[in-house]
Amino acid sequence: MGLTDITSRIAAAETAAGRAQGSVRLIAVSKVQPNERVEAVLNAGHRVFGENYVQETQGKWPDWRDRFDGIDGIDGIDGIDGIDGIDLHMIGPLQSNKARQAVQLFDAIHTLDRATLARKLAAQIQEQGRQPQLFVQVNTGDEPQKAGILVDELPGFLSYCAQLDLSPSGLMCIPPEGLDPQPHFAMLRKLAAEHGLPNLSMGMSADFETAIAEGATHIRVGSAIFGARDYS
Ligand SMILES: *Cc1c(COP(=O)(O)O)cnc(C)c1O
């Protein structure tokens, strides 16, 4: 299992960047992974996980919450339910018609990327009285096929969120494939600072150390912890 290796690489990257130990939260991305691999990481005491699909999450996490919520992990993380234990992050594209389930299932949603979704999430947050932490996904590479708010549209989108009583705590990005991610991480950091947002969700298996150097507070690491995903 790659968890201990990744944890020590995070600590080294925090030190190299002059940042406090523990300032980066490791989201272990468990989508599509066999249950045994995820349970091994849960049994090792890790409590912060990321998923991409609402349906897959509904199928696996209620049981793991029953078994592991209330059991302190190694990282001292609390979910938003006030119970020590599982902290579950939605990091995949979210359909508006899944907003209800997403607000029920997740402690954080990293993919707030359009006005219709903002409206649905705001309505569900009011109705359920449950407030997942929110990140606005930004399309830093201006890629037409990619989700995310365009950089120019971010100020308007954040004002719209405020009108809906949504207060995102940070920004998230997925840099374009095959390009140096560093300028994208730097841009996200600058945008978050301009808007007074404390959290930065950026960095995956291949580039999390670069992201930590640029100020990431949440890194999303899957294959480097669990091994390659098998989609067959
Ligand atoms: C799958 C996924 C990850 C994890 O990717 P790895 O390369 O396996 O670390 C991180 N972020 C998002 C948005 C993902 O969809």
Short mmCIF file of C-alpha atoms and ligand atoms in Angstrom, two decimals:
data_model
loop_
_atom_site.label_atom_id
_atom_site.label_comp_id
_atom_site.label_asym_id
_atom_site.label_seq_id
_atom_site.Cartn_x
_atom_site.Cartn_y
_atom_site.Cartn_z
CA MET A 1 0.00 0.00 0.00
CA GLY A 2 1.37 3.39 -0.96
CA LEU A 3 -0.17 5.37 1.90
CA THR A 4 2.91 5.64 4.13
CA ASP A 5 5.12 6.49 1.17
CA ILE A 6 2.75 9.27 0.07
CA THR A 7 2.42 10.57 3.63
CA SER A 8 6.17 10.94 3.97
CA ARG A 9 6.47 12.57 0.54
CA ILE A 10 3.81 15.09 1.64
CA ALA A 11 5.74 15.85 4.83
CA ALA A 12 8.95 16.36 2.82
CA ALA A 13 7.16 18.65 0.34
CA GLU A 14 5.66 20.70 3.21
CA THR A 15 9.12 21.15 4.71
CA ALA A 16 10.70 22.02 1.35
CA ALA A 17 8.03 24.68 0.82
CA GLY A 18 8.52 26.11 4.32
CA ARG A 19 5.00 25.10 5.27
CA ALA A 20 3.80 23.66 8.59
CA GLN A 21 3.57 19.88 8.95
CA GLY A 22 -0.03 18.83 8.50
CA SER A 23 -1.04 21.88 6.47
CA VAL A 24 -1.92 19.69 3.48
CA ARG A 25 -4.91 17.38 3.64
CA LEU A 26 -4.52 14.12 1.71
CA ILE A 27 -7.72 13.05 -0.04
CA ALA A 28 -7.31 9.38 -0.93
CA VAL A 29 -9.21 8.98 -4.21
CA SER A 30 -10.91 5.59 -3.98
CA LYS A 31 -13.10 5.65 -7.11
CA VAL A 32 -13.30 2.32 -8.94
CA GLN A 33 -10.84 0.66 -6.53
CA PRO A 34 -11.55 -2.81 -5.17
CA ASN A 35 -13.02 -2.74 -1.66
CA GLU A 36 -10.05 -4.61 -0.14
CA ARG A 37 -7.67 -1.83 -1.16
CA VAL A 38 -9.89 0.86 0.36
CA GLU A 39 -10.42 -1.12 3.55
CA ALA A 40 -6.66 -1.57 3.92
CA VAL A 41 -6.28 2.22 3.89
CA LEU A 42 -9.22 2.65 6.32
CA ASN A 43 -7.67 0.06 8.63
CA ALA A 44 -4.38 1.94 8.47
CA GLY A 45 -6.30 4.85 10.04
CA HIS A 46 -6.76 7.15 7.06
CA ARG A 47 -10.16 8.88 7.09
CA VAL A 48 -10.26 11.35 4.19
CA PHE A 49 -11.46 9.96 0.86
CA GLY A 50 -12.52 11.22 -2.55
CA GLU A 51 -15.07 9.79 -4.96
CA ASN A 52 -16.20 10.77 -8.47
CA TYR A 53 -19.58 9.11 -8.84
CA VAL A 54 -22.69 9.58 -6.68
CA GLN A 55 -24.03 6.09 -7.39
CA GLU A 56 -20.77 4.33 -6.61
CA THR A 57 -20.51 6.33 -3.37
CA GLN A 58 -24.05 5.38 -2.34
CA GLY A 59 -23.17 1.75 -2.89
CA LYS A 60 -20.05 1.62 -0.73
CA TRP A 61 -19.77 4.43 1.78
CA PRO A 62 -22.84 4.08 4.05
CA ASP A 63 -21.42 0.74 5.24
CA TRP A 64 -17.91 2.11 5.73
CA ARG A 65 -19.35 5.10 7.62
CA ASP A 66 -21.21 2.69 9.91
CA ARG A 67 -17.99 0.85 10.61
CA PHE A 68 -15.49 3.70 10.80
CA ASP A 69 -17.31 6.88 11.85
CA GLY A 70 -16.64 7.47 15.52
CA ILE A 71 -13.31 5.66 15.29
CA ASP A 72 -10.52 8.23 15.31
CA GLY A 73 -8.06 8.02 12.50
CA ILE A 74 -4.41 8.96 12.26
CA ASP A 75 -5.12 12.41 10.90
CA GLY A 76 -7.54 13.81 13.50
CA ILE A 77 -10.12 14.77 10.88
CA ASP A 78 -13.79 15.35 11.66
CA GLY A 79 -16.49 15.07 9.05
CA ILE A 80 -19.06 17.86 8.99
CA ASP A 81 -21.51 15.66 10.86
CA GLY A 82 -19.54 16.45 14.01
CA ILE A 83 -18.55 12.81 14.42
CA ASP A 84 -14.87 11.97 14.31
CA GLY A 85 -14.27 9.78 11.36
CA ILE A 86 -14.91 9.61 7.65
CA ASP A 87 -14.48 12.84 5.69
CA LEU A 88 -15.84 12.22 2.20
CA HIS A 89 -15.08 14.52 -0.76
CA MET A 90 -16.93 14.65 -4.10
CA ILE A 91 -14.31 15.41 -6.76
CA GLY A 92 -16.09 14.33 -9.96
CA PRO A 93 -18.50 16.20 -12.24
CA LEU A 94 -21.87 16.55 -10.50
CA GLN A 95 -25.18 16.45 -12.36
CA SER A 96 -27.72 18.92 -11.00
CA ASN A 97 -30.28 16.13 -10.54
CA LYS A 98 -27.87 14.44 -8.10
CA ALA A 99 -27.57 17.49 -5.85
CA ARG A 100 -29.83 15.99 -3.20
CA GLN A 101 -27.78 12.82 -2.85
CA ALA A 102 -24.53 14.75 -3.03
CA VAL A 103 -25.50 16.99 -0.09
CA GLN A 104 -26.55 13.88 1.87
CA LEU A 105 -23.42 11.85 1.13
CA PHE A 106 -20.49 14.25 1.07
CA ASP A 107 -18.65 16.41 3.58
CA ALA A 108 -17.12 18.46 0.76
CA ILE A 109 -17.91 19.09 -2.91
CA HIS A 110 -14.99 20.21 -5.11
CA THR A 111 -16.84 20.55 -8.40
CA LEU A 112 -19.19 23.50 -8.06
CA ASP A 113 -18.83 24.62 -11.67
CA ARG A 114 -22.02 26.30 -12.90
CA ALA A 115 -25.01 28.41 -11.89
CA THR A 116 -27.65 25.66 -12.21
CA LEU A 117 -25.68 23.41 -9.86
CA ALA A 118 -25.18 26.31 -7.42
CA ARG A 119 -28.97 26.83 -7.29
CA LYS A 120 -29.68 23.12 -6.71
CA LEU A 121 -27.02 22.82 -4.02
CA ALA A 122 -28.24 25.96 -2.26
CA ALA A 123 -31.79 24.57 -2.18
CA GLN A 124 -30.62 21.22 -0.81
CA ILE A 125 -28.38 22.79 1.80
CA GLN A 126 -31.36 24.79 3.05
CA GLU A 127 -33.69 21.83 2.99
CA GLN A 128 -31.35 19.32 4.63
CA GLY A 129 -29.57 21.68 7.01
CA ARG A 130 -26.33 20.01 6.02
CA GLN A 131 -23.50 22.18 4.72
CA PRO A 132 -20.73 20.42 2.81
CA GLN A 133 -17.61 22.51 2.33
CA LEU A 134 -17.63 23.86 -1.24
CA PHE A 135 -14.87 24.45 -3.79
CA VAL A 136 -15.43 26.23 -7.10
CA GLN A 137 -13.81 24.37 -9.98
CA VAL A 138 -11.89 26.74 -12.24
CA ASN A 139 -11.02 25.95 -15.85
CA THR A 140 -7.52 27.43 -15.61
CA GLY A 141 -6.52 26.16 -19.05
CA ASP A 142 -9.58 27.68 -20.75
CA GLU A 143 -10.27 24.25 -22.27
CA PRO A 144 -13.61 24.10 -24.13
CA GLN A 145 -14.27 20.43 -23.27
CA LYS A 146 -13.44 20.80 -19.59
CA ALA A 147 -15.77 21.66 -16.72
CA GLY A 148 -15.09 24.67 -14.56
CA ILE A 149 -15.73 28.37 -14.35
CA LEU A 150 -13.61 30.40 -16.77
CA VAL A 151 -11.10 32.67 -15.07
CA ASP A 152 -12.82 35.82 -16.38
CA GLU A 153 -16.17 34.64 -15.07
CA LEU A 154 -15.01 33.75 -11.56
CA PRO A 155 -15.82 37.11 -9.89
CA GLY A 156 -19.37 37.08 -11.27
CA PHE A 157 -19.87 33.45 -10.27
CA LEU A 158 -18.67 34.07 -6.72
CA SER A 159 -21.10 37.01 -6.36
CA TYR A 160 -23.88 34.78 -7.62
CA CYS A 161 -22.96 32.15 -5.00
CA ALA A 162 -23.06 34.84 -2.31
CA GLN A 163 -26.57 35.84 -3.44
CA LEU A 164 -27.59 32.22 -2.94
CA ASP A 165 -26.03 32.22 0.54
CA LEU A 166 -23.37 29.76 -0.59
CA SER A 167 -19.90 30.46 0.72
CA PRO A 168 -17.26 28.41 -1.09
CA SER A 169 -14.13 28.00 1.00
CA GLY A 170 -11.76 27.47 -1.89
CA LEU A 171 -10.96 26.77 -5.53
CA MET A 172 -10.16 23.56 -7.37
CA CYS A 173 -8.46 22.89 -10.72
CA ILE A 174 -7.37 20.07 -13.00
CA PRO A 175 -4.57 21.40 -15.24
CA PRO A 176 -4.57 20.50 -18.95
CA GLU A 177 -3.12 17.07 -19.78
CA GLY A 178 0.44 17.02 -20.95
CA LEU A 179 1.29 20.58 -19.91
CA ASP A 180 3.39 21.78 -17.00
CA PRO A 181 0.84 22.08 -14.17
CA GLN A 182 2.88 24.64 -12.19
CA PRO A 183 1.54 27.81 -13.89
CA HIS A 184 -2.02 26.52 -13.40
CA PHE A 185 -1.45 25.91 -9.70
CA ALA A 186 0.12 29.37 -9.38
CA MET A 187 -2.86 30.94 -11.15
CA LEU A 188 -5.33 29.15 -8.85
CA ARG A 189 -3.41 30.35 -5.82
CA LYS A 190 -3.49 33.95 -7.07
CA LEU A 191 -7.23 33.78 -7.80
CA ALA A 192 -8.00 32.34 -4.36
CA ALA A 193 -5.94 35.08 -2.69
CA GLU A 194 -7.74 37.79 -4.69
CA HIS A 195 -11.06 36.51 -3.41
CA GLY A 196 -9.97 35.77 0.15
CA LEU A 197 -10.55 32.02 -0.19
CA PRO A 198 -8.31 29.94 2.11
CA ASN A 199 -8.45 26.52 0.42
CA LEU A 200 -6.79 25.19 -2.73
CA SER A 201 -7.71 21.75 -4.07
CA MET A 202 -4.97 20.90 -6.56
CA GLY A 203 -2.43 18.17 -7.25
CA MET A 204 -2.89 14.48 -8.08
CA SER A 205 -0.60 11.41 -8.09
CA ALA A 206 1.74 12.81 -10.74
CA ASP A 207 2.09 16.37 -9.51
CA PHE A 208 1.10 16.75 -5.85
CA GLU A 209 4.56 17.91 -4.76
CA THR A 210 4.42 20.77 -7.28
CA ALA A 211 0.95 21.62 -5.98
CA ILE A 212 2.17 21.68 -2.37
CA ALA A 213 4.98 24.04 -3.37
CA GLU A 214 2.28 26.32 -4.84
CA GLY A 215 0.15 26.28 -1.70
CA ALA A 216 -2.27 23.34 -2.11
CA THR A 217 -4.31 22.71 1.04
CA HIS A 218 -6.09 19.63 -0.36
CA ILE A 219 -4.41 17.15 -2.71
CA ARG A 220 -6.35 14.40 -4.49
CA VAL A 221 -4.23 11.27 -4.82
CA GLY A 222 -5.60 7.98 -6.15
CA SER A 223 -3.38 5.60 -8.06
CA ALA A 224 -0.21 6.44 -6.12
CA ILE A 225 -1.95 5.15 -2.97
CA PHE A 226 -4.18 2.34 -4.25
CA GLY A 227 -2.50 1.26 -7.47
CA ALA A 228 -3.81 1.64 -11.02
CA ARG A 229 -7.57 1.74 -11.57
CA ASP A 230 -9.09 -1.08 -13.61
CA TYR A 231 -12.09 0.21 -15.58
CA SER A 232 -12.70 -3.03 -17.49
C1 LIG B 1 -9.36 10.40 -10.36
C2 LIG B 1 -9.07 11.79 -9.93
C3 LIG B 1 -7.94 12.08 -9.11
C4 LIG B 1 -6.92 11.04 -8.71
O1 LIG B 1 -6.09 10.77 -9.81
P1 LIG B 1 -4.72 9.95 -9.64
O2 LIG B 1 -3.96 10.31 -10.86
O3 LIG B 1 -5.10 8.51 -9.59
O4 LIG B 1 -4.05 10.42 -8.42
C5 LIG B 1 -7.78 13.38 -8.68
N1 LIG B 1 -8.64 14.36 -9.02
C6 LIG B 1 -9.71 14.12 -9.80
C7 LIG B 1 -10.62 15.25 -10.14
C8 LIG B 1 -9.95 12.84 -10.29
O5 LIG B 1 -11.00 12.63 -11.09
#
